[in-house]
Short mmCIF file of C-alpha atoms in Angstrom, two decimals:
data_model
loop_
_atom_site.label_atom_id
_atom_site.label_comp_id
_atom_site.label_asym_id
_atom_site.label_seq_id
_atom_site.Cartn_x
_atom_site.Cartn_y
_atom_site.Cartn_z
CA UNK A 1 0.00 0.00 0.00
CA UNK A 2 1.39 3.63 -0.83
CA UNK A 3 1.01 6.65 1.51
CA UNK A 4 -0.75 9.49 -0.23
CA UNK A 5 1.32 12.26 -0.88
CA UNK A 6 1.98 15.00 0.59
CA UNK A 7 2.64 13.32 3.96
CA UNK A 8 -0.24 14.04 6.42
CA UNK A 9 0.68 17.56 8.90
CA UNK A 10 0.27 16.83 12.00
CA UNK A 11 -0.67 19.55 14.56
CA UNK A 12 -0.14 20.49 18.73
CA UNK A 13 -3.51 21.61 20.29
CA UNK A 14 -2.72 23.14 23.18
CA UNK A 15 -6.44 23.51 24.47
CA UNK A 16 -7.80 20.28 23.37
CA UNK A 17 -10.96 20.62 25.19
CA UNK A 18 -12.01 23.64 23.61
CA UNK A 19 -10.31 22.73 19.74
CA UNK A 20 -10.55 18.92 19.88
CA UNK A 21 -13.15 17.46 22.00
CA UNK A 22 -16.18 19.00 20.23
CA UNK A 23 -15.31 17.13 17.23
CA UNK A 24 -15.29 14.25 19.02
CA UNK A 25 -17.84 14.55 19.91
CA UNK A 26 -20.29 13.43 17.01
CA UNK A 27 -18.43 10.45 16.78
CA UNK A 28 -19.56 8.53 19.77
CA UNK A 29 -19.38 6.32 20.88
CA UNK A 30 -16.05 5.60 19.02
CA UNK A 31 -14.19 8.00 19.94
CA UNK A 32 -15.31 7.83 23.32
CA UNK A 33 -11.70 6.54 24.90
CA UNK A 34 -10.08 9.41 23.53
CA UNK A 35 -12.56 12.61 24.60
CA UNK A 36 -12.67 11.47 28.06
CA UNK A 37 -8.37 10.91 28.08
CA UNK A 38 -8.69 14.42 26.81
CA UNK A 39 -11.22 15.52 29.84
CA UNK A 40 -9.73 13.77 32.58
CA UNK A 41 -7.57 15.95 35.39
CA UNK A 42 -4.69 13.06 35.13
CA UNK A 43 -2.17 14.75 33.15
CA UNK A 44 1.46 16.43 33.31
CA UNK A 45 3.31 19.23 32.04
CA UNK A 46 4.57 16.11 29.49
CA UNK A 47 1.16 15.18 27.84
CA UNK A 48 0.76 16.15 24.42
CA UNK A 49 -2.35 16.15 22.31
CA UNK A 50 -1.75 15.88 18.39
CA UNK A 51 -4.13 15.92 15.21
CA UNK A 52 -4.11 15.79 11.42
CA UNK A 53 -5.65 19.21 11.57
CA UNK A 54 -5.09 22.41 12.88
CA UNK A 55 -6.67 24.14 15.84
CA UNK A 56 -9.86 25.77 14.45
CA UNK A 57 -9.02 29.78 14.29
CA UNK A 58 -12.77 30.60 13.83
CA UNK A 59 -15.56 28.64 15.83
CA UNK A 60 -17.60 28.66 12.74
CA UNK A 61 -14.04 25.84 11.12
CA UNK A 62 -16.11 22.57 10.39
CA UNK A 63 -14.22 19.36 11.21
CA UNK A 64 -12.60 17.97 8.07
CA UNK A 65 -14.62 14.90 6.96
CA UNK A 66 -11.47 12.07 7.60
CA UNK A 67 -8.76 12.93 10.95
CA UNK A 68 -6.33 10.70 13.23
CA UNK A 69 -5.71 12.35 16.65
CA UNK A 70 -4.23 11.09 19.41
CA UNK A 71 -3.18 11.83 23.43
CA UNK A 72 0.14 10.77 24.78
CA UNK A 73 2.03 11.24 28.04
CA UNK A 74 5.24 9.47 28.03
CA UNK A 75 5.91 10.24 32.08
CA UNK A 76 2.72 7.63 32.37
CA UNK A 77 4.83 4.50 31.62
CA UNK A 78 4.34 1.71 32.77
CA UNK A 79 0.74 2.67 32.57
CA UNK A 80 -0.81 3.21 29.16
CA UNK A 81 0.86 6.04 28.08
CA UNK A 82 -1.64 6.75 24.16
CA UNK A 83 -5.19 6.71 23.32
CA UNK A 84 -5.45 7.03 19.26
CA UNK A 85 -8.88 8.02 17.39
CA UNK A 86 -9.68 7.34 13.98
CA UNK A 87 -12.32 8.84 11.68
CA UNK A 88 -11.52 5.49 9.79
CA UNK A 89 -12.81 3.58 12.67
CA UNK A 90 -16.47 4.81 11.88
CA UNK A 91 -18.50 1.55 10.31
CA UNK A 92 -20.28 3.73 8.07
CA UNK A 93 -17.68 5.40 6.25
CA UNK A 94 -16.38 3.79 3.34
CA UNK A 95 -13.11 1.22 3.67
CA UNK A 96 -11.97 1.99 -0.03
CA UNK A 97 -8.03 0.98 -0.70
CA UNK A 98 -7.98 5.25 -0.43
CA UNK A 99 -9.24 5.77 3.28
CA UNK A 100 -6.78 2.85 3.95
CA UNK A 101 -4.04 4.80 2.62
CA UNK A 102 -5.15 8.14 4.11
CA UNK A 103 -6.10 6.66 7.53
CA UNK A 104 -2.57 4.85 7.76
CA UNK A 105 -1.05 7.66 6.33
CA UNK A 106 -2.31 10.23 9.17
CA UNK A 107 -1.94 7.72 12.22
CA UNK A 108 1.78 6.91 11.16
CA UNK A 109 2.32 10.83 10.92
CA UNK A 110 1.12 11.18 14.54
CA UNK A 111 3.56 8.61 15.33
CA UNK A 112 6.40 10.00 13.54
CA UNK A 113 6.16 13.18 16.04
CA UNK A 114 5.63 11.19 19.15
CA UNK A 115 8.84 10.21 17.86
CA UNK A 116 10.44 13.27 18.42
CA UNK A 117 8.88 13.48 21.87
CA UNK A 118 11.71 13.74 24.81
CA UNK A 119 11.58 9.57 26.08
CA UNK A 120 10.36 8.90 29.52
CA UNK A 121 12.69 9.29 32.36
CA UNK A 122 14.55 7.73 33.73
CA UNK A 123 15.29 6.09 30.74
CA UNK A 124 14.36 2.26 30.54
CA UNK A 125 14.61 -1.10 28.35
CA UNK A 126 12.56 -0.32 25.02
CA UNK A 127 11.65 3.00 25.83
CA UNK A 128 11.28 3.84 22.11
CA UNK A 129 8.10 1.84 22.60
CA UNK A 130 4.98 3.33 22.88
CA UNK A 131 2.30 1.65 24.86
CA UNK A 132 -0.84 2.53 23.01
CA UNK A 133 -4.50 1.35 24.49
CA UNK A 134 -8.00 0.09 23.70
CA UNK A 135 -6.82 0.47 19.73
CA UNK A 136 -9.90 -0.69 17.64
CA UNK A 137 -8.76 -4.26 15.93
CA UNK A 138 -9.95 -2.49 12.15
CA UNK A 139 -6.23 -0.23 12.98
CA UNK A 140 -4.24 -3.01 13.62
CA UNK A 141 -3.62 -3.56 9.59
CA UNK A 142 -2.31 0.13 9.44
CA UNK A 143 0.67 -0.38 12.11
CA UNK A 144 1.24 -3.74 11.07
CA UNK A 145 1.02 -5.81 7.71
CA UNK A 146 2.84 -9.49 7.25
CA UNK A 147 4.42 -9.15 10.65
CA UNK A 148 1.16 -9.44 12.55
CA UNK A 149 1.38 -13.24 12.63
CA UNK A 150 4.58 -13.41 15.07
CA UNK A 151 3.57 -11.29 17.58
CA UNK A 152 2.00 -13.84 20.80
CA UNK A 153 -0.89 -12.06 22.35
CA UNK A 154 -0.38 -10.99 25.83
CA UNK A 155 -3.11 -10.99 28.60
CA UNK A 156 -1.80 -7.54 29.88
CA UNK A 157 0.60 -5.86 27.80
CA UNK A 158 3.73 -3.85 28.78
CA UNK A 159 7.64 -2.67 28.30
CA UNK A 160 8.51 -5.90 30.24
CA UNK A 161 6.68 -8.17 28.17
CA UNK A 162 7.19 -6.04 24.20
CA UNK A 163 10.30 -7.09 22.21
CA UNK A 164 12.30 -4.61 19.91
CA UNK A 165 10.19 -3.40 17.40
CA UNK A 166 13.59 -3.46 15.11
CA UNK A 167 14.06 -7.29 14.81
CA UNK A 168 10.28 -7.81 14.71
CA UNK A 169 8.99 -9.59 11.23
CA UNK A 170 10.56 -12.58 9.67
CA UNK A 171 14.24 -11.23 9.01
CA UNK A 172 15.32 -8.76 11.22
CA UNK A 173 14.98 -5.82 8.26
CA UNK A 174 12.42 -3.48 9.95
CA UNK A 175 15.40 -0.88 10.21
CA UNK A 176 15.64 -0.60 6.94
CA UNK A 177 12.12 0.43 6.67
CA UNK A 178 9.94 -2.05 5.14
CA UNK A 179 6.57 -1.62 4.96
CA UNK A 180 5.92 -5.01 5.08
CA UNK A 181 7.13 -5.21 8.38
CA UNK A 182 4.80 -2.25 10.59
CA UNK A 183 6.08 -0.50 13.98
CA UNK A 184 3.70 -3.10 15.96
CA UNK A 185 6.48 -4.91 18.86
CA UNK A 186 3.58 -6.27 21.02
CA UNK A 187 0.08 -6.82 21.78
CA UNK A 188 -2.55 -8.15 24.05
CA UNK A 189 -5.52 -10.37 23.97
CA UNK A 190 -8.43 -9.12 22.56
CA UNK A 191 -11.05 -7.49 24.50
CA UNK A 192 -14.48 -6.59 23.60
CA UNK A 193 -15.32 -2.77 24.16
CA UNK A 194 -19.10 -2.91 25.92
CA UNK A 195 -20.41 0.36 25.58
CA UNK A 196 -23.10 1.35 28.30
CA UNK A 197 -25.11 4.44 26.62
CA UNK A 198 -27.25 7.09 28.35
CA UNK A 199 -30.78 7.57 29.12
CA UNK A 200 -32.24 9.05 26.45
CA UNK A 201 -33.64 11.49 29.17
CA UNK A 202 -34.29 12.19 32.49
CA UNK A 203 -36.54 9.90 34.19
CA UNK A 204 -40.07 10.69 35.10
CA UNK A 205 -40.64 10.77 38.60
CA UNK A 206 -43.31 8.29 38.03
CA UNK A 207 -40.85 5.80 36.94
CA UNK A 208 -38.39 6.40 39.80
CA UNK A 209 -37.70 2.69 41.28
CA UNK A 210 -39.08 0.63 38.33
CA UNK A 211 -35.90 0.06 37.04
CA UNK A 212 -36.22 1.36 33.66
CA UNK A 213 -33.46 3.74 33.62
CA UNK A 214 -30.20 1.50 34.05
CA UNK A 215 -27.57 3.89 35.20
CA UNK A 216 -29.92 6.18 36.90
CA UNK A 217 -30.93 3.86 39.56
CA UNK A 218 -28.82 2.21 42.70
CA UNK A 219 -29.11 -1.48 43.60
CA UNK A 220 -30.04 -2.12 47.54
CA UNK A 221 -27.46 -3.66 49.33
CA UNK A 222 -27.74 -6.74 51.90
CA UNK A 223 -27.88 -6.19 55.46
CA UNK A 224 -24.75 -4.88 57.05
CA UNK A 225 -23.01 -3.79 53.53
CA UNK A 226 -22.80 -0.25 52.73
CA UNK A 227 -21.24 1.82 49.85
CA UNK A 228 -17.99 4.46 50.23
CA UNK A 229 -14.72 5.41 48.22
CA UNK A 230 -11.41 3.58 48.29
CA UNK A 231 -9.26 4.97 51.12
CA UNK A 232 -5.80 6.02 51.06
CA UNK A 233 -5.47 6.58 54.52
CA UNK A 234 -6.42 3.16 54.92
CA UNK A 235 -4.14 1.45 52.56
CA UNK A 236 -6.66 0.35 50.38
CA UNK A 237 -4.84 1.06 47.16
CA UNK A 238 -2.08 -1.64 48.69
CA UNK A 239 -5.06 -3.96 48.49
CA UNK A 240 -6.52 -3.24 45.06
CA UNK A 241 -2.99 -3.06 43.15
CA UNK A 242 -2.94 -6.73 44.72
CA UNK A 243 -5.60 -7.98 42.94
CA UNK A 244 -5.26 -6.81 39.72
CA UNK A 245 -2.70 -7.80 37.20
CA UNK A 246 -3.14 -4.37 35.69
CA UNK A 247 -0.16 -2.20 36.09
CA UNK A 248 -1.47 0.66 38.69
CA UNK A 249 0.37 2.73 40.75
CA UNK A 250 -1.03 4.75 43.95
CA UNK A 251 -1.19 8.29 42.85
CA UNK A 252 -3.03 6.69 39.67
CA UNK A 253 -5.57 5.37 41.73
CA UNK A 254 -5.83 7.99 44.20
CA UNK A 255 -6.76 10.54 40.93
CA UNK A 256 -9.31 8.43 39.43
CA UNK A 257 -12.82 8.02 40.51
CA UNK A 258 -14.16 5.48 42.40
CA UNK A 259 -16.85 3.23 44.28
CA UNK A 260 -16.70 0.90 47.20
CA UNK A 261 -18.51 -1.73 49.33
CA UNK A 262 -18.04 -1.88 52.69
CA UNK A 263 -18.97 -4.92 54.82
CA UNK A 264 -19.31 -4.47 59.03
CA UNK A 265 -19.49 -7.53 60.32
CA UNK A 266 -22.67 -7.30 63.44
CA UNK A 267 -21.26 -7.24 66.65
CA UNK A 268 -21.91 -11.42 67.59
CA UNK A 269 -19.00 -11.81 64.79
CA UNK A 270 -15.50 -11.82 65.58
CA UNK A 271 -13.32 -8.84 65.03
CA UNK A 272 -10.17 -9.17 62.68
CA UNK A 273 -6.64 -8.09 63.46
CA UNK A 274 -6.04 -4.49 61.69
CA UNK A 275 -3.78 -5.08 59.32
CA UNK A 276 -5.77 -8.42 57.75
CA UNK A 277 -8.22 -6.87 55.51
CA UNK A 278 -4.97 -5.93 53.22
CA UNK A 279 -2.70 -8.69 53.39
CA UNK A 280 -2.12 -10.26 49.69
CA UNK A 281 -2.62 -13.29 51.01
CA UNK A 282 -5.92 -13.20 52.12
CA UNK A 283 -9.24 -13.06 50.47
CA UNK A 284 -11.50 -11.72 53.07
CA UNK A 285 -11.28 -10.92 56.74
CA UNK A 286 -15.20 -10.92 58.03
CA UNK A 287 -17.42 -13.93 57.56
CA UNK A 288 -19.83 -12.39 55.46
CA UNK A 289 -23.74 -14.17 54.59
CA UNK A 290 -23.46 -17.00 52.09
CA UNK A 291 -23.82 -16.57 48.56
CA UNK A 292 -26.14 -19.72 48.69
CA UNK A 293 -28.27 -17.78 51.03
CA UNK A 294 -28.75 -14.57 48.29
CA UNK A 295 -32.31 -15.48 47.65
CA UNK A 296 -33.43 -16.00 51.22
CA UNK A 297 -32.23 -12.33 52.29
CA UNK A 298 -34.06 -10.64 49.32
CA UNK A 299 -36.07 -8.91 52.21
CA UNK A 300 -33.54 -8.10 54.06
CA UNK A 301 -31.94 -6.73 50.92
CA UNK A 302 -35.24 -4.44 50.69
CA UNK A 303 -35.59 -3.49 54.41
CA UNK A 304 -32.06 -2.75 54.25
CA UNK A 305 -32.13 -0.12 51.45
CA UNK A 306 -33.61 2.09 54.03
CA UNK A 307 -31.02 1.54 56.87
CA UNK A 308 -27.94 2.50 54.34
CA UNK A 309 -29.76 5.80 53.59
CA UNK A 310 -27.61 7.19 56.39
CA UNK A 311 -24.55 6.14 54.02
CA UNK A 312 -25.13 5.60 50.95
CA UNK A 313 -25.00 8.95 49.64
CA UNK A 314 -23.56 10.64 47.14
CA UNK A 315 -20.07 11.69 49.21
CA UNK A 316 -20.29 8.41 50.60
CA UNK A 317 -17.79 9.33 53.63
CA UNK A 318 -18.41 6.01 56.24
CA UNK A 319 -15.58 4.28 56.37
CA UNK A 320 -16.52 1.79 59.10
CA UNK A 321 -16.30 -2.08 57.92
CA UNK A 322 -13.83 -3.65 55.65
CA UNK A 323 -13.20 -2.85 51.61
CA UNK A 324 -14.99 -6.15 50.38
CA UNK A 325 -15.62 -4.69 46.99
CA UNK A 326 -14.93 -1.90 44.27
CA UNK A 327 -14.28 -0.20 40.48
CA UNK A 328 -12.43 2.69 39.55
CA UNK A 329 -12.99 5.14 36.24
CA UNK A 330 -9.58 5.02 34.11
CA UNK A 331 -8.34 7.99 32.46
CA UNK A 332 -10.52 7.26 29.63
CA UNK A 333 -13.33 6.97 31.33
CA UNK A 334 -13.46 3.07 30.86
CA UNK A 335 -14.52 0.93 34.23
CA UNK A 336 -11.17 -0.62 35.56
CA UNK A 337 -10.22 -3.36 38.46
CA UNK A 338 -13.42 -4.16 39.36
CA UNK A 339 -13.34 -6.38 42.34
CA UNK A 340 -15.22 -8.56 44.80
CA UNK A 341 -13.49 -10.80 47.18
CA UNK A 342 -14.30 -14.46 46.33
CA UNK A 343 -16.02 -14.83 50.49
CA UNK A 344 -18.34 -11.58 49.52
CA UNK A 345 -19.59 -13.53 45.79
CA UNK A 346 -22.95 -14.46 44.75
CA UNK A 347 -24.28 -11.37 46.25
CA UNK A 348 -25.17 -9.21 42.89
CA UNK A 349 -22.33 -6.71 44.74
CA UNK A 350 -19.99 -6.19 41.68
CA UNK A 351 -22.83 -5.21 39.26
CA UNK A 352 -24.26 -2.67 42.87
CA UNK A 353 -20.85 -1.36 42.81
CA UNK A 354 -20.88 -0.82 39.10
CA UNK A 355 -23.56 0.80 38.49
CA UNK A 356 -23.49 3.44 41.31
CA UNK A 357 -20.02 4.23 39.73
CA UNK A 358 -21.81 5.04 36.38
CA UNK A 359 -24.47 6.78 37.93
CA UNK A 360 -22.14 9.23 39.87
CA UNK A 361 -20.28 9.79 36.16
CA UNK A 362 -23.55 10.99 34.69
CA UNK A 363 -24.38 12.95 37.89
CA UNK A 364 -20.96 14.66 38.99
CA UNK A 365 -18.53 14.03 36.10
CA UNK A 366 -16.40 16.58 37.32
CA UNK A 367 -16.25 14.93 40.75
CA UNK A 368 -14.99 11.74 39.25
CA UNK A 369 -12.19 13.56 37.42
CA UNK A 370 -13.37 14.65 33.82
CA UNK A 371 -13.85 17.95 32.82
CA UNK A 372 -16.18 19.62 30.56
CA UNK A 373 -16.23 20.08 27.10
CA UNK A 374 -15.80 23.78 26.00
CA UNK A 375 -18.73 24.70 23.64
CA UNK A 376 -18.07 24.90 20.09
CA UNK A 377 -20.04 25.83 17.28
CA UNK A 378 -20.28 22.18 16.32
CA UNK A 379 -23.27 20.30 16.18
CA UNK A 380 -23.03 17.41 18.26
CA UNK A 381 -26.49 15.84 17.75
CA UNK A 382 -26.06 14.19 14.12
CA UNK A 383 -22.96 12.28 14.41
CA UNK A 384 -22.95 9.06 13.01
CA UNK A 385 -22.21 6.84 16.14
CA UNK A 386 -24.31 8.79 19.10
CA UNK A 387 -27.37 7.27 17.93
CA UNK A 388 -26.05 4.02 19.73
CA UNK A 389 -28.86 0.83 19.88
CA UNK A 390 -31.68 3.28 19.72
CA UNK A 391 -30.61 5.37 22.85
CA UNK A 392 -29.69 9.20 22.10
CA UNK A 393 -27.59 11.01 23.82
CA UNK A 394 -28.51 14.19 25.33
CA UNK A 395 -25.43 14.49 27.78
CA UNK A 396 -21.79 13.47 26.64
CA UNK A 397 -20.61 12.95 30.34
CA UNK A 398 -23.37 10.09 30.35
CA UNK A 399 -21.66 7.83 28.16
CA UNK A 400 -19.19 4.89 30.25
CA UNK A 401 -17.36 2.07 28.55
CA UNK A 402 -15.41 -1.12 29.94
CA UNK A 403 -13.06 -3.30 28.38
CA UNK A 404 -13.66 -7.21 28.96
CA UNK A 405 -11.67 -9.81 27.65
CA UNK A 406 -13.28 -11.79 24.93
CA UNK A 407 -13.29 -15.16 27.03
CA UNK A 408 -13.97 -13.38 30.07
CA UNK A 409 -17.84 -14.37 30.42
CA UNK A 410 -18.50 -13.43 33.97
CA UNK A 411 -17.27 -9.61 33.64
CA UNK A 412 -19.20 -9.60 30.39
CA UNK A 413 -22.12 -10.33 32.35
CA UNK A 414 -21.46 -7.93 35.09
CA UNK A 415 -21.17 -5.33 32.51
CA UNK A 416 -24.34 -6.61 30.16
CA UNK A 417 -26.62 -6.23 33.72
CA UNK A 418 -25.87 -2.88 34.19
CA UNK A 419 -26.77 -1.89 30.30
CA UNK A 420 -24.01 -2.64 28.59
CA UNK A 421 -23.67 -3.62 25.06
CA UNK A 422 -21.14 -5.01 22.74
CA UNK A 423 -19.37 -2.79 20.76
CA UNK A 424 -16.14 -3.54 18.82
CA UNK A 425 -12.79 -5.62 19.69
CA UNK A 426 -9.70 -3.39 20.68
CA UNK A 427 -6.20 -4.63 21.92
CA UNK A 428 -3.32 -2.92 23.46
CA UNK A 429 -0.13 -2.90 21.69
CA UNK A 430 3.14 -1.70 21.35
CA UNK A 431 4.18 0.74 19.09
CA UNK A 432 8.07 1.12 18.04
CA UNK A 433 8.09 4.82 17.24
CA UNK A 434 11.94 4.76 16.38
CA UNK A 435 10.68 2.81 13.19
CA UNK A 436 8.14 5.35 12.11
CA UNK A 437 10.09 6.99 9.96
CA UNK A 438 11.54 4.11 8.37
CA UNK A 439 8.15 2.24 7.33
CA UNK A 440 6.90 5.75 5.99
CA UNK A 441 10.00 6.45 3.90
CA UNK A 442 9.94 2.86 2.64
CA UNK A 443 5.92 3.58 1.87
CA UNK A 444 7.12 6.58 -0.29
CA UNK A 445 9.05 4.65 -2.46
CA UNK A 446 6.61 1.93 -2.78
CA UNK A 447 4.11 4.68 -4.10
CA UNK A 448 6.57 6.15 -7.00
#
């Protein structure tokens, strides 16, 4: 495949959410992972966000009909450190052998200046790779060609786990800049993208409680469970970075949003040592009611919703009881490291933990770390992907996402219950930026 010539510009906006964002905007909910990496407060004097066009000068510039833009922070590693956006991604715009070119042409343009990005410090092994997320599968072709075939999927990628992008493909001649070859040097398992959409609108007060509106409404909790946030001061990120084979670090978690489940034990049960709940060793510290008992406490689940008024609010600030369950917002807005431990299972606690987590994203975005879209003289009613399974959006901030491995049935039903629905396969991969410029020069010379 040639690159159309001239090779794609590529452009800084230095005020995405006022000269970006609204553009994504009619694109949802595809280009969801990258507007809410662009909203949320997680960032550093490092982050960059690039595009194939220029920062509107008037508010009146319409979006061009075909862009690639992308966020990166290369401080971030060994966290995702890109989120990439494709008008290419779209399904109803055409996939002629021309949007190939154009759409491979832009994305490897964006690359070719993260290239010239200062590398992460302190430096580390392969730090010329890029660790780019939730990339829609119909990409993958555009970063790699032949050499897709030798690359073993990894169930959580990272730097540890990515070879050198230069020796990847079936001789070693990737330097040299063969197309052929692509700037892929890892990727994960596939995961299906579940995309949980908005109420259409608010719900009448006459329907409050029947259940109709998904997100809207809380689930009850059993007796002697309550909801709160994930507490520093109590070590609790010690406990969640445990449990997750997700590569986390505190001050990630303690800047993204989050939900909890508390369980307090009533006072006939024994009392556990302090330092228990968050030992890696152990699942749970309080003997909580059986899971085979669920459907003989559906009263007590009811009479209960009344007794955690006192605390299940919406600053949901008692800490009593021990962390038995929770879900955190990433920095694209996607729900990550949800968690109940195996003792507290059964219960219907993971999808109670879930949805309050969406609801408080609709309610107080900003209070779960994204901020707002500036306004924009775009429409952002007619875009081709917000009219998602029948449900219209009438509030971006409503829109949440999670990221389930394909073979991963019981998160997929998790996220299903609380309104989810399948979207579109994505991986994680690595992308060798030092060969950027080769692949595009050896492109060129393909096209003469």
């Amino acid at each position: 495949m040639s690159l159309p010539l001239p090779h794609p510009q590529t452009h800084t906006h230095t005020d995405p959410l006022k000269t970006l964002a609204p553009f994504l905007l009619p694109d949802l909910p595809h280009s969801l992972p990258l507007l809410r990496r662009i909203q949320h407060r997680l960032s550093s004097p490092t982050a960059r966000t690039l595009a194939t066009f220029p920062p509107p000068t008037s508010i009146t510039t319409p979006p061009p009909s075909s862009f690639s833009a992308l966020w990166i922070d290369r401080s971030r590693a060994p966290e995702t450190e890109c989120w990439l956006f494709s008008t290419y991604e779209l399904p109803s715009r055409p996939h002629t052998p021309h949007d190939e070119a154009q759409a491979k042409a832009q994305i490897l343009a964006l690359f070719h200046a993260v290239a010239t990005l200062p590398p992460p410090e302190p430096r580390r092994a392969n730090d010329d790779v890029v660790i780019l997320g939730t990339l829609n599968e119909c990409l993958l072709p555009l970063l790699a060609a032949s050499d897709l075939e030798h690359l073993v999927p990894e169930k959580v990628l990272s730097r540890s786990v990515v070879g050198d992008a230069r020796t990847r493909g079936t001789d070693g001649e990737g330097k040299k800049g063969r197309e052929d070859v692509g700037v892929l040097s890892g990727l994960s398992v596939p995961y299906m993208k579940w995309i949980i959409a908005p109420p259409p609108s608010p719900a009448p007060a006459t329907d409050a409680g029947n259940g109709n509106n998904q997100v809207e409404q809380d689930i009850p909790l059993p007796a002697n469970y309550h909801f709160d946030r994930v507490r520093a001061e109590k070590g609790e990120y010690k406990l969640v970075i445990s449990r997750s084979d997700i590569p986390r670090t505190e001050k990630t978690l303690s800047e993204l949003g989050s939900k909890g489940i508390r369980y307090l034990a009533p006072l006939s049960s024994p009392s556990p040592s302090p330092s228990s709940s968050f030992s890696h060793s152990s699942n749970t510290t309080l003997p909580p009611p059986k899971a085979s008992t669920a459907t003989a406490t559906a009263k007590a689940t009811k009479d209960a919703s009344s007794s955690n008024k006192d605390t299940d609010t919406d600053t949901d600030t008692d800490p009593s009881g021990d962390l038995i369950s929770w879900s955190f917002l990433s920095p694209d807005g996607s729900l990550s490291s949800l968690h109940v431990e195996p003792a507290h299972r059964g219960l219907g606690l993971a999808k109670a933990v879930s949805r309050r987590l969406f609801r408080h994203l609709a309610e107080d975005p900003a209070g779960m770390g994204f901020r707002a879209v500036e306004p924009l003289a775009v429409e952002t009613g007619g875009g081709e992907g917000i009219d998602w399974g029948g449900v219209r959006a009438v509030r971006d901030e409503a829109w949440a996402h999670s990221d389930v491995a394909v073979d991963n049935l019981g998160s997929a039903g998790v996220v299903r219950r609380v309104g989810g629905r399948e979207g579109w396969v994505v991986r994680w991969v690595g992308v060798g930026v030092g060969m950027v410029g080769g692949v595009i020069e050896g492109c060129k010379v393909r096209g003469l």
